[in-house]
Structure formats: C-alpha cells, structure tokens
PDB file of C-alpha atoms in Angstrom:
ATOM      1  CA  UNK A   1     -63.482  26.970 -30.593  1.00  0.00           C
ATOM      2  CA  UNK A   2     -64.746  23.664 -29.096  1.00  0.00           C
ATOM      3  CA  UNK A   3     -66.185  23.174 -25.741  1.00  0.00           C
ATOM      4  CA  UNK A   4     -64.625  21.225 -22.739  1.00  0.00           C
ATOM      5  CA  UNK A   5     -66.523  18.258 -23.548  1.00  0.00           C
ATOM      6  CA  UNK A   6     -66.008  18.178 -26.990  1.00  0.00           C
ATOM      7  CA  UNK A   7     -62.467  18.564 -26.439  1.00  0.00           C
ATOM      8  CA  UNK A   8     -62.626  15.590 -23.739  1.00  0.00           C
ATOM      9  CA  UNK A   9     -64.402  13.381 -26.488  1.00  0.00           C
ATOM     10  CA  UNK A  10     -61.675  14.397 -29.267  1.00  0.00           C
ATOM     11  CA  UNK A  11     -59.196  12.828 -26.417  1.00  0.00           C
ATOM     12  CA  UNK A  12     -60.693   9.643 -25.855  1.00  0.00           C
ATOM     13  CA  UNK A  13     -60.946   9.150 -29.856  1.00  0.00           C
ATOM     14  CA  UNK A  14     -57.403  10.217 -29.942  1.00  0.00           C
ATOM     15  CA  UNK A  15     -56.162   7.765 -27.106  1.00  0.00           C
ATOM     16  CA  UNK A  16     -58.172   4.929 -29.126  1.00  0.00           C
ATOM     17  CA  UNK A  17     -56.468   5.378 -32.003  1.00  0.00           C
ATOM     18  CA  UNK A  18     -53.207   5.354 -30.483  1.00  0.00           C
ATOM     19  CA  UNK A  19     -54.108   2.147 -28.927  1.00  0.00           C
ATOM     20  CA  UNK A  20     -54.621   0.925 -31.707  1.00  0.00           C
ATOM     21  CA  UNK A  21     -51.251   1.921 -33.050  1.00  0.00           C
ATOM     22  CA  UNK A  22     -49.872   0.003 -30.292  1.00  0.00           C
ATOM     23  CA  UNK A  23     -51.049  -3.195 -31.708  1.00  0.00           C
ATOM     24  CA  UNK A  24     -48.552  -6.171 -32.715  1.00  0.00           C
ATOM     25  CA  UNK A  25     -48.058  -6.630 -36.463  1.00  0.00           C
ATOM     26  CA  UNK A  26     -49.272 -10.150 -36.471  1.00  0.00           C
ATOM     27  CA  UNK A  27     -52.762  -8.477 -35.608  1.00  0.00           C
ATOM     28  CA  UNK A  28     -52.560  -6.544 -38.691  1.00  0.00           C
ATOM     29  CA  UNK A  29     -55.009  -7.492 -41.694  1.00  0.00           C
ATOM     30  CA  UNK A  30     -51.931  -6.754 -44.179  1.00  0.00           C
ATOM     31  CA  UNK A  31     -48.874  -8.882 -44.829  1.00  0.00           C
ATOM     32  CA  UNK A  32     -45.321  -7.122 -45.370  1.00  0.00           C
ATOM     33  CA  UNK A  33     -45.047  -5.444 -48.893  1.00  0.00           C
ATOM     34  CA  UNK A  34     -43.227  -8.095 -50.816  1.00  0.00           C
ATOM     35  CA  UNK A  35     -41.609  -5.420 -52.961  1.00  0.00           C
ATOM     36  CA  UNK A  36     -40.713  -2.585 -50.459  1.00  0.00           C
ATOM     37  CA  UNK A  37     -37.961  -0.849 -49.785  1.00  0.00           C
ATOM     38  CA  UNK A  38     -37.679   0.009 -45.709  1.00  0.00           C
ATOM     39  CA  UNK A  39     -36.753   2.772 -44.140  1.00  0.00           C
ATOM     40  CA  UNK A  40     -35.802   4.205 -40.585  1.00  0.00           C
ATOM     41  CA  UNK A  41     -37.608   7.379 -39.917  1.00  0.00           C
ATOM     42  CA  UNK A  42     -34.435   8.852 -38.330  1.00  0.00           C
ATOM     43  CA  UNK A  43     -33.293   8.665 -42.243  1.00  0.00           C
ATOM     44  CA  UNK A  44     -35.812  11.405 -43.233  1.00  0.00           C
ATOM     45  CA  UNK A  45     -33.801  14.446 -42.949  1.00  0.00           C
ATOM     46  CA  UNK A  46     -31.468  12.957 -45.927  1.00  0.00           C
ATOM     47  CA  UNK A  47     -33.581  12.981 -48.513  1.00  0.00           C
ATOM     48  CA  UNK A  48     -36.793  14.759 -47.274  1.00  0.00           C
ATOM     49  CA  UNK A  49     -34.801  17.659 -45.960  1.00  0.00           C
ATOM     50  CA  UNK A  50     -32.794  20.363 -48.016  1.00  0.00           C
ATOM     51  CA  UNK A  51     -29.098  21.083 -47.569  1.00  0.00           C
ATOM     52  CA  UNK A  52     -28.458  23.505 -45.080  1.00  0.00           C
ATOM     53  CA  UNK A  53     -25.233  24.381 -46.129  1.00  0.00           C
ATOM     54  CA  UNK A  54     -26.509  27.068 -48.639  1.00  0.00           C
ATOM     55  CA  UNK A  55     -28.324  29.803 -47.452  1.00  0.00           C
ATOM     56  CA  UNK A  56     -27.739  28.429 -44.125  1.00  0.00           C
ATOM     57  CA  UNK A  57     -28.673  31.680 -41.825  1.00  0.00           C
ATOM     58  CA  UNK A  58     -32.183  31.956 -43.833  1.00  0.00           C
ATOM     59  CA  UNK A  59     -32.924  28.561 -43.415  1.00  0.00           C
ATOM     60  CA  UNK A  60     -31.979  28.266 -40.097  1.00  0.00           C
ATOM     61  CA  UNK A  61     -33.790  31.384 -39.143  1.00  0.00           C
ATOM     62  CA  UNK A  62     -36.935  29.902 -40.995  1.00  0.00           C
ATOM     63  CA  UNK A  63     -37.168  26.957 -38.974  1.00  0.00           C
ATOM     64  CA  UNK A  64     -36.296  28.907 -35.492  1.00  0.00           C
ATOM     65  CA  UNK A  65     -39.334  31.717 -36.225  1.00  0.00           C
ATOM     66  CA  UNK A  66     -41.503  28.505 -37.229  1.00  0.00           C
ATOM     67  CA  UNK A  67     -41.335  27.375 -33.492  1.00  0.00           C
ATOM     68  CA  UNK A  68     -42.467  29.243 -30.349  1.00  0.00           C
ATOM     69  CA  UNK A  69     -39.578  28.392 -28.249  1.00  0.00           C
ATOM     70  CA  UNK A  70     -39.588  28.790 -24.344  1.00  0.00           C
ATOM     71  CA  UNK A  71     -36.789  28.482 -21.796  1.00  0.00           C
ATOM     72  CA  UNK A  72     -37.553  25.929 -18.916  1.00  0.00           C
ATOM     73  CA  UNK A  73     -35.450  25.756 -15.746  1.00  0.00           C
ATOM     74  CA  UNK A  74     -36.035  22.760 -13.748  1.00  0.00           C
ATOM     75  CA  UNK A  75     -34.047  21.639 -10.626  1.00  0.00           C
ATOM     76  CA  UNK A  76     -30.827  19.039 -11.548  1.00  0.00           C
ATOM     77  CA  UNK A  77     -31.479  15.502  -9.922  1.00  0.00           C
ATOM     78  CA  UNK A  78     -28.659  15.537  -7.721  1.00  0.00           C
ATOM     79  CA  UNK A  79     -28.522  11.676  -8.288  1.00  0.00           C
ATOM     80  CA  UNK A  80     -27.281  12.059 -11.149  1.00  0.00           C
ATOM     81  CA  UNK A  81     -23.945  14.092 -10.698  1.00  0.00           C
ATOM     82  CA  UNK A  82     -22.591  16.870 -12.689  1.00  0.00           C
ATOM     83  CA  UNK A  83     -20.516  14.836 -15.810  1.00  0.00           C
ATOM     84  CA  UNK A  84     -18.727  17.933 -16.508  1.00  0.00           C
ATOM     85  CA  UNK A  85     -16.742  17.728 -13.610  1.00  0.00           C
ATOM     86  CA  UNK A  86     -15.377  14.386 -14.513  1.00  0.00           C
ATOM     87  CA  UNK A  87     -12.929  12.930 -17.547  1.00  0.00           C
ATOM     88  CA  UNK A  88     -14.234  14.155 -21.021  1.00  0.00           C
ATOM     89  CA  UNK A  89     -14.495  10.058 -22.342  1.00  0.00           C
ATOM     90  CA  UNK A  90     -16.084   8.761 -18.602  1.00  0.00           C
ATOM     91  CA  UNK A  91     -18.333  11.709 -19.200  1.00  0.00           C
ATOM     92  CA  UNK A  92     -19.512  11.128 -22.643  1.00  0.00           C
ATOM     93  CA  UNK A  93     -20.461   7.448 -21.794  1.00  0.00           C
ATOM     94  CA  UNK A  94     -22.268   8.158 -18.610  1.00  0.00           C
ATOM     95  CA  UNK A  95     -24.081  10.885 -20.313  1.00  0.00           C
ATOM     96  CA  UNK A  96     -25.453   9.197 -23.132  1.00  0.00           C
ATOM     97  CA  UNK A  97     -26.329   6.323 -20.803  1.00  0.00           C
ATOM     98  CA  UNK A  98     -28.637   8.802 -18.580  1.00  0.00           C
ATOM     99  CA  UNK A  99     -29.862   9.845 -22.294  1.00  0.00           C
ATOM    100  CA  UNK A 100     -31.300   6.328 -22.458  1.00  0.00           C
ATOM    101  CA  UNK A 101     -32.578   6.389 -18.600  1.00  0.00           C
ATOM    102  CA  UNK A 102     -34.009   9.609 -19.423  1.00  0.00           C
ATOM    103  CA  UNK A 103     -36.145   8.311 -22.202  1.00  0.00           C
ATOM    104  CA  UNK A 104     -37.021   5.560 -20.506  1.00  0.00           C
ATOM    105  CA  UNK A 105     -37.861   7.548 -17.530  1.00  0.00           C
ATOM    106  CA  UNK A 106     -40.277   9.893 -19.403  1.00  0.00           C
ATOM    107  CA  UNK A 107     -41.976   7.060 -20.641  1.00  0.00           C
ATOM    108  CA  UNK A 108     -42.937   5.688 -17.470  1.00  0.00           C
ATOM    109  CA  UNK A 109     -44.047   9.126 -16.199  1.00  0.00           C
ATOM    110  CA  UNK A 110     -46.530   9.661 -19.447  1.00  0.00           C
ATOM    111  CA  UNK A 111     -47.547   5.985 -19.879  1.00  0.00           C
ATOM    112  CA  UNK A 112     -47.736   5.335 -16.008  1.00  0.00           C
ATOM    113  CA  UNK A 113     -47.784   7.647 -12.930  1.00  0.00           C
ATOM    114  CA  UNK A 114     -46.438  11.084 -12.843  1.00  0.00           C
ATOM    115  CA  UNK A 115     -44.244  11.689 -10.586  1.00  0.00           C
ATOM    116  CA  UNK A 116     -44.016  15.605  -9.561  1.00  0.00           C
ATOM    117  CA  UNK A 117     -40.780  15.450  -7.771  1.00  0.00           C
ATOM    118  CA  UNK A 118     -38.443  13.579 -10.323  1.00  0.00           C
ATOM    119  CA  UNK A 119     -36.705  16.005 -12.893  1.00  0.00           C
ATOM    120  CA  UNK A 120     -38.743  13.994 -15.807  1.00  0.00           C
ATOM    121  CA  UNK A 121     -42.356  14.501 -13.932  1.00  0.00           C
ATOM    122  CA  UNK A 122     -41.363  18.052 -13.410  1.00  0.00           C
ATOM    123  CA  UNK A 123     -39.774  18.298 -16.877  1.00  0.00           C
ATOM    124  CA  UNK A 124     -43.614  17.263 -18.435  1.00  0.00           C
ATOM    125  CA  UNK A 125     -45.478  19.109 -16.208  1.00  0.00           C
ATOM    126  CA  UNK A 126     -43.589  22.480 -17.284  1.00  0.00           C
ATOM    127  CA  UNK A 127     -44.404  21.629 -20.960  1.00  0.00           C
ATOM    128  CA  UNK A 128     -48.113  21.217 -20.464  1.00  0.00           C
ATOM    129  CA  UNK A 129     -48.065  24.076 -18.454  1.00  0.00           C
ATOM    130  CA  UNK A 130     -46.114  26.086 -20.886  1.00  0.00           C
ATOM    131  CA  UNK A 131     -48.179  24.920 -24.083  1.00  0.00           C
ATOM    132  CA  UNK A 132     -51.147  24.132 -22.689  1.00  0.00           C
ATOM    133  CA  UNK A 133     -51.144  20.520 -23.786  1.00  0.00           C
ATOM    134  CA  UNK A 134     -51.454  17.162 -22.009  1.00  0.00           C
ATOM    135  CA  UNK A 135     -49.111  14.033 -22.460  1.00  0.00           C
ATOM    136  CA  UNK A 136     -51.415  10.901 -23.962  1.00  0.00           C
ATOM    137  CA  UNK A 137     -48.763   8.451 -24.985  1.00  0.00           C
ATOM    138  CA  UNK A 138     -45.150   7.945 -25.347  1.00  0.00           C
ATOM    139  CA  UNK A 139     -43.678   5.613 -27.685  1.00  0.00           C
ATOM    140  CA  UNK A 140     -46.461   5.321 -30.046  1.00  0.00           C
ATOM    141  CA  UNK A 141     -45.780   2.847 -32.425  1.00  0.00           C
ATOM    142  CA  UNK A 142     -46.407   4.016 -36.070  1.00  0.00           C
ATOM    143  CA  UNK A 143     -46.007   2.649 -39.515  1.00  0.00           C
ATOM    144  CA  UNK A 144     -46.614   3.819 -43.187  1.00  0.00           C
ATOM    145  CA  UNK A 145     -46.287   3.471 -46.491  1.00  0.00           C
ATOM    146  CA  UNK A 146     -44.846   6.373 -49.050  1.00  0.00           C
ATOM    147  CA  UNK A 147     -45.576   6.193 -52.981  1.00  0.00           C
ATOM    148  CA  UNK A 148     -43.362   7.624 -55.533  1.00  0.00           C
ATOM    149  CA  UNK A 149     -43.802   6.299 -58.983  1.00  0.00           C
ATOM    150  CA  UNK A 150     -43.770   2.338 -58.663  1.00  0.00           C
ATOM    151  CA  UNK A 151     -41.671   2.646 -55.727  1.00  0.00           C
ATOM    152  CA  UNK A 152     -42.942   2.331 -52.377  1.00  0.00           C
ATOM    153  CA  UNK A 153     -41.158   2.921 -48.988  1.00  0.00           C
ATOM    154  CA  UNK A 154     -42.148   1.314 -45.842  1.00  0.00           C
ATOM    155  CA  UNK A 155     -41.569   3.090 -42.607  1.00  0.00           C
ATOM    156  CA  UNK A 156     -41.791   1.722 -39.026  1.00  0.00           C
ATOM    157  CA  UNK A 157     -41.051   3.455 -35.606  1.00  0.00           C
ATOM    158  CA  UNK A 158     -42.073   4.905 -32.326  1.00  0.00           C
ATOM    159  CA  UNK A 159     -43.314   8.482 -31.506  1.00  0.00           C
ATOM    160  CA  UNK A 160     -41.697   9.613 -28.652  1.00  0.00           C
ATOM    161  CA  UNK A 161     -44.713  11.019 -27.245  1.00  0.00           C
ATOM    162  CA  UNK A 162     -47.868  12.358 -28.511  1.00  0.00           C
ATOM    163  CA  UNK A 163     -49.970  15.286 -26.719  1.00  0.00           C
ATOM    164  CA  UNK A 164     -53.225  17.231 -27.090  1.00  0.00           C
ATOM    165  CA  UNK A 165     -53.692  20.801 -26.345  1.00  0.00           C
ATOM    166  CA  UNK A 166     -56.190  23.412 -26.851  1.00  0.00           C
ATOM    167  CA  UNK A 167     -54.713  26.349 -29.277  1.00  0.00           C
ATOM    168  CA  UNK A 168     -55.402  30.080 -28.228  1.00  0.00           C
ATOM    169  CA  UNK A 169     -58.072  29.978 -30.769  1.00  0.00           C
ATOM    170  CA  UNK A 170     -59.651  27.226 -28.942  1.00  0.00           C
ATOM    171  CA  UNK A 171     -59.391  24.582 -31.594  1.00  0.00           C
ATOM    172  CA  UNK A 172     -58.068  21.091 -30.656  1.00  0.00           C
ATOM    173  CA  UNK A 173     -54.217  20.260 -31.797  1.00  0.00           C
ATOM    174  CA  UNK A 174     -52.347  16.849 -31.613  1.00  0.00           C
ATOM    175  CA  UNK A 175     -48.700  17.461 -30.965  1.00  0.00           C
ATOM    176  CA  UNK A 176     -46.112  15.169 -31.990  1.00  0.00           C
ATOM    177  CA  UNK A 177     -43.452  15.120 -29.725  1.00  0.00           C
ATOM    178  CA  UNK A 178     -39.813  14.173 -30.313  1.00  0.00           C
ATOM    179  CA  UNK A 179     -36.848  14.068 -27.318  1.00  0.00           C
ATOM    180  CA  UNK A 180     -33.522  14.538 -28.566  1.00  0.00           C
ATOM    181  CA  UNK A 181     -31.102  14.100 -25.535  1.00  0.00           C
ATOM    182  CA  UNK A 182     -27.778  14.658 -26.488  1.00  0.00           C
ATOM    183  CA  UNK A 183     -24.308  14.968 -24.065  1.00  0.00           C
ATOM    184  CA  UNK A 184     -22.033  17.937 -25.865  1.00  0.00           C
ATOM    185  CA  UNK A 185     -20.069  20.160 -23.445  1.00  0.00           C
ATOM    186  CA  UNK A 186     -19.947  22.584 -26.086  1.00  0.00           C
ATOM    187  CA  UNK A 187     -23.880  23.285 -26.013  1.00  0.00           C
ATOM    188  CA  UNK A 188     -23.694  25.051 -22.213  1.00  0.00           C
ATOM    189  CA  UNK A 189     -26.225  27.228 -23.440  1.00  0.00           C
ATOM    190  CA  UNK A 190     -29.334  25.352 -24.744  1.00  0.00           C
ATOM    191  CA  UNK A 191     -30.692  28.071 -27.376  1.00  0.00           C
ATOM    192  CA  UNK A 192     -27.158  26.927 -29.707  1.00  0.00           C
ATOM    193  CA  UNK A 193     -29.142  23.797 -30.381  1.00  0.00           C
ATOM    194  CA  UNK A 194     -31.673  25.788 -32.540  1.00  0.00           C
ATOM    195  CA  UNK A 195     -29.051  27.666 -33.958  1.00  0.00           C
ATOM    196  CA  UNK A 196     -27.272  24.678 -35.661  1.00  0.00           C
ATOM    197  CA  UNK A 197     -28.820  22.765 -38.633  1.00  0.00           C
ATOM    198  CA  UNK A 198     -26.299  19.841 -37.364  1.00  0.00           C
ATOM    199  CA  UNK A 199     -28.128  19.433 -34.163  1.00  0.00           C
ATOM    200  CA  UNK A 200     -31.751  20.156 -35.446  1.00  0.00           C
ATOM    201  CA  UNK A 201     -32.156  18.633 -38.739  1.00  0.00           C
ATOM    202  CA  UNK A 202     -32.390  14.943 -37.794  1.00  0.00           C
ATOM    203  CA  UNK A 203     -34.949  15.187 -35.086  1.00  0.00           C
ATOM    204  CA  UNK A 204     -36.868  17.982 -37.228  1.00  0.00           C
ATOM    205  CA  UNK A 205     -37.596  16.057 -40.347  1.00  0.00           C
ATOM    206  CA  UNK A 206     -38.066  12.358 -38.563  1.00  0.00           C
ATOM    207  CA  UNK A 207     -40.548  14.664 -36.312  1.00  0.00           C
ATOM    208  CA  UNK A 208     -42.458  15.634 -39.772  1.00  0.00           C
ATOM    209  CA  UNK A 209     -42.467  12.694 -41.303  1.00  0.00           C
ATOM    210  CA  UNK A 210     -43.812  11.328 -38.335  1.00  0.00           C
ATOM    211  CA  UNK A 211     -46.618  14.067 -38.228  1.00  0.00           C
ATOM    212  CA  UNK A 212     -47.570  12.964 -41.904  1.00  0.00           C
ATOM    213  CA  UNK A 213     -48.039   9.410 -40.991  1.00  0.00           C
ATOM    214  CA  UNK A 214     -50.010  10.248 -38.148  1.00  0.00           C
ATOM    215  CA  UNK A 215     -52.321  12.472 -39.919  1.00  0.00           C
ATOM    216  CA  UNK A 216     -52.965   9.733 -42.392  1.00  0.00           C
ATOM    217  CA  UNK A 217     -54.124   7.685 -39.282  1.00  0.00           C
ATOM    218  CA  UNK A 218     -56.154  10.091 -37.609  1.00  0.00           C
ATOM    219  CA  UNK A 219     -58.074  10.918 -41.005  1.00  0.00           C
ATOM    220  CA  UNK A 220     -58.646   7.031 -41.340  1.00  0.00           C
ATOM    221  CA  UNK A 221     -60.477   7.284 -37.799  1.00  0.00           C
ATOM    222  CA  UNK A 222     -61.910  10.462 -38.803  1.00  0.00           C
ATOM    223  CA  UNK A 223     -60.357  12.420 -36.456  1.00  0.00           C
ATOM    224  CA  UNK A 224     -59.958  16.165 -37.658  1.00  0.00           C
ATOM    225  CA  UNK A 225     -57.500  18.069 -35.764  1.00  0.00           C
ATOM    226  CA  UNK A 226     -54.512  20.086 -36.592  1.00  0.00           C
ATOM    227  CA  UNK A 227     -51.253  18.576 -36.075  1.00  0.00           C
ATOM    228  CA  UNK A 228     -48.064  20.233 -34.973  1.00  0.00           C
ATOM    229  CA  UNK A 229     -44.686  18.892 -33.700  1.00  0.00           C
ATOM    230  CA  UNK A 230     -42.691  19.600 -30.219  1.00  0.00           C
ATOM    231  CA  UNK A 231     -38.944  19.582 -30.125  1.00  0.00           C
ATOM    232  CA  UNK A 232     -37.588  19.160 -26.985  1.00  0.00           C
ATOM    233  CA  UNK A 233     -33.593  19.032 -26.843  1.00  0.00           C
ATOM    234  CA  UNK A 234     -32.142  18.231 -23.297  1.00  0.00           C
ATOM    235  CA  UNK A 235     -28.415  18.020 -22.539  1.00  0.00           C
ATOM    236  CA  UNK A 236     -27.574  15.572 -20.672  1.00  0.00           C
ATOM    237  CA  UNK A 237     -23.738  17.438 -19.625  1.00  0.00           C
ATOM    238  CA  UNK A 238     -25.664  20.491 -18.464  1.00  0.00           C
ATOM    239  CA  UNK A 239     -28.923  19.694 -17.106  1.00  0.00           C
ATOM    240  CA  UNK A 240     -31.365  22.048 -15.651  1.00  0.00           C
ATOM    241  CA  UNK A 241     -31.930  24.529 -18.857  1.00  0.00           C
ATOM    242  CA  UNK A 242     -34.527  23.356 -21.327  1.00  0.00           C
ATOM    243  CA  UNK A 243     -35.598  25.225 -24.672  1.00  0.00           C
ATOM    244  CA  UNK A 244     -38.167  23.079 -25.965  1.00  0.00           C
ATOM    245  CA  UNK A 245     -39.852  24.622 -29.069  1.00  0.00           C
ATOM    246  CA  UNK A 246     -43.503  23.977 -30.425  1.00  0.00           C
ATOM    247  CA  UNK A 247     -44.707  24.297 -33.899  1.00  0.00           C
ATOM    248  CA  UNK A 248     -48.687  24.440 -35.351  1.00  0.00           C
ATOM    249  CA  UNK A 249     -47.812  26.721 -38.248  1.00  0.00           C
ATOM    250  CA  UNK A 250     -45.582  25.485 -41.024  1.00  0.00           C
ATOM    251  CA  UNK A 251     -45.620  28.547 -43.361  1.00  0.00           C
ATOM    252  CA  UNK A 252     -42.304  29.794 -42.739  1.00  0.00           C
ATOM    253  CA  UNK A 253     -40.678  26.746 -43.532  1.00  0.00           C
ATOM    254  CA  UNK A 254     -42.771  26.398 -46.387  1.00  0.00           C
ATOM    255  CA  UNK A 255     -42.014  30.083 -47.815  1.00  0.00           C
ATOM    256  CA  UNK A 256     -38.154  29.008 -47.615  1.00  0.00           C
ATOM    257  CA  UNK A 257     -38.841  25.350 -49.360  1.00  0.00           C
ATOM    258  CA  UNK A 258     -37.947  23.422 -46.547  1.00  0.00           C
ATOM    259  CA  UNK A 259     -40.626  21.313 -46.847  1.00  0.00           C
ATOM    260  CA  UNK A 260     -40.641  20.829 -50.822  1.00  0.00           C
ATOM    261  CA  UNK A 261     -38.905  17.907 -51.085  1.00  0.00           C
ATOM    262  CA  UNK A 262     -41.313  16.388 -48.105  1.00  0.00           C
ATOM    263  CA  UNK A 263     -44.234  17.569 -49.739  1.00  0.00           C
ATOM    264  CA  UNK A 264     -43.148  16.368 -53.265  1.00  0.00           C
ATOM    265  CA  UNK A 265     -41.693  12.586 -51.944  1.00  0.00           C
ATOM    266  CA  UNK A 266     -45.121  12.103 -50.136  1.00  0.00           C
ATOM    267  CA  UNK A 267     -47.442  14.148 -52.932  1.00  0.00           C
ATOM    268  CA  UNK A 268     -49.300  10.652 -52.817  1.00  0.00           C
ATOM    269  CA  UNK A 269     -49.260  10.801 -49.229  1.00  0.00           C
ATOM    270  CA  UNK A 270     -49.589   7.643 -47.545  1.00  0.00           C
ATOM    271  CA  UNK A 271     -51.366   5.132 -49.395  1.00  0.00           C
ATOM    272  CA  UNK A 272     -55.401   6.583 -48.995  1.00  0.00           C
ATOM    273  CA  UNK A 273     -57.228   4.064 -47.406  1.00  0.00           C
ATOM    274  CA  UNK A 274     -58.917   3.226 -50.684  1.00  0.00           C
ATOM    275  CA  UNK A 275     -56.108   2.144 -52.151  1.00  0.00           C
ATOM    276  CA  UNK A 276     -56.242  -1.615 -52.934  1.00  0.00           C
ATOM    277  CA  UNK A 277     -52.691  -3.320 -52.572  1.00  0.00           C
ATOM    278  CA  UNK A 278     -53.116  -6.288 -54.589  1.00  0.00           C
ATOM    279  CA  UNK A 279     -50.421  -5.547 -56.703  1.00  0.00           C
ATOM    280  CA  UNK A 280     -47.586  -5.742 -53.666  1.00  0.00           C
ATOM    281  CA  UNK A 281     -49.644  -7.502 -50.600  1.00  0.00           C
ATOM    282  CA  UNK A 282     -50.578 -11.041 -51.120  1.00  0.00           C
ATOM    283  CA  UNK A 283     -54.170 -10.511 -49.990  1.00  0.00           C
ATOM    284  CA  UNK A 284     -56.778  -7.764 -51.467  1.00  0.00           C
ATOM    285  CA  UNK A 285     -56.936  -5.739 -48.612  1.00  0.00           C
ATOM    286  CA  UNK A 286     -57.179  -1.767 -48.288  1.00  0.00           C
ATOM    287  CA  UNK A 287     -54.903   0.330 -46.251  1.00  0.00           C
ATOM    288  CA  UNK A 288     -57.657   1.172 -43.941  1.00  0.00           C
ATOM    289  CA  UNK A 289     -57.236  -1.986 -42.686  1.00  0.00           C
ATOM    290  CA  UNK A 290     -54.131  -1.432 -41.522  1.00  0.00           C
TER     291      UNK A 290
END
C-alpha cells in the first residue's frame, strides 16, 4: 500500500507525463516514419478484436465479468429537453449534436473548473466517488508505433480522459477512460449496451490500444503502475442513467482469447525506447526521444 504522500508524488509524475504527451509533433525529435501504415485507434477492433459472432454469449460474458459495472443516476439537464418526444430524424440529429457538446463539456470540466451543478460535473463527481479515482486530464494526445516483422503501424489519437485511483489493496492505478455517447432509442435500459458486442467492441479495443500505448510512455518515464480502462456509455436519448464499467483485471478476457490478437499484434510492443530507428527515420534517434 502506498502512502498519501507517495500517491501525490505519483500524481505529479503522471500529470507531468500527460503534459509532455500534449506537446505538438513539431517539438518531437522524431520525424514521421517514411514507411508507416497510419491507422486510427478507432479501427483497432477490426484487426485486434475477435469475431463475436461465434460463441457470442461466452465472449460477451467474459467482457462483462471483467468490468465492475455500476448504476449511476444523475439529474436530467432540462435545457437539453427530451429528444424521445420529438420526431425521430430530428431527435437523432439533435442527440448526436448533444453528444459532441457533451464531450466538449467533459473536457472543460476536467481540464478547467469543475461545475458541480452541471450534468457533466455531477457525472464526473459520481464516477470519482464510485471508483475512488480522480480525473487528471482530458483529451490526452498520444501516439505510438507497433512493429510486426518488417511492418510498422503508426497510431495517433486522443484518449478521452486519464484518471488516477488507489485500488482497494492500496496500490496506485492509472485509468484510461473512454466516453461513448450514442443516440439509440432502443437502449432505454443502459445495461443492454454491455450485452451487445455491436455496442461495446469498438470502444473496448480502442481503449485497450490506448492502454498499451500509455503503458509504454509511462515505463519510459519510470512510472510503474497498473493501468486499467473505464468505459462510460451515455445515451443522449435517455439521459440520467449511466452504467460505467471499470476493468483492472484482464484475466477473464485473456482466458477467452479476447486479447490474443491484440497481444500477438503487439508482441514486440510499441517500439522499445532503446530501439534505433535509423532504418525508418531520417535521423538516428530512439523511441525514448518521442
């Protein structure tokens, strides 16, 4: 178990790493790879995730059982109105727009001043209370490179949020957070989101990829901590009910082979900090210089 002062030291180091990741690419000592297959993190599910159409129940159960899922209720913001009472086409468009605004509001609440009375502020406070965590930074820019034989894949994206928590054992845990706003009227029961791979597969594997990338950056900075993931589905059409899930133990998913393709794809990991990349970069630098 770490002391309160030690946890604060870890928080300071983590914040420092996250700020470093926010630096623009022009400040990086590495030039872009000349032979690099650029990929969006959101596409990770396509080639790193299994086919959920076979043994569906078993695989879905493995995912659900890996997450500590909580039911959270927050007051509905009356300013948003109730889209379910409007025409479906107009409702869908408005709900999607609200989803974008919701993401922006969460960024302001995390990176700026927390407004306790707002829907977003109350949601963040509830999440921190439920999972004993603290949100440190939103929209964390991150990039990394994965090597498979002679192929190099480049990833560049933004982690929705990063939090720090103290586990029940007293150990520090970094949490990669993924908001998933959607506008489906058929998901009036938000728990249904966790029962369908169609809903959770894409954000799950995007989050798992971000976890791998962040793990490497933290190791380079000598910050040793377990990294978990948190998925927060939020239905814009049925506000007030949120069922976030936190996963810090991936054994159930590993037993069912749900991380097998991910592990095999990243078997060499994101390029090691000691790897000389002179063959694919115009200068002799190491990944530690990123």
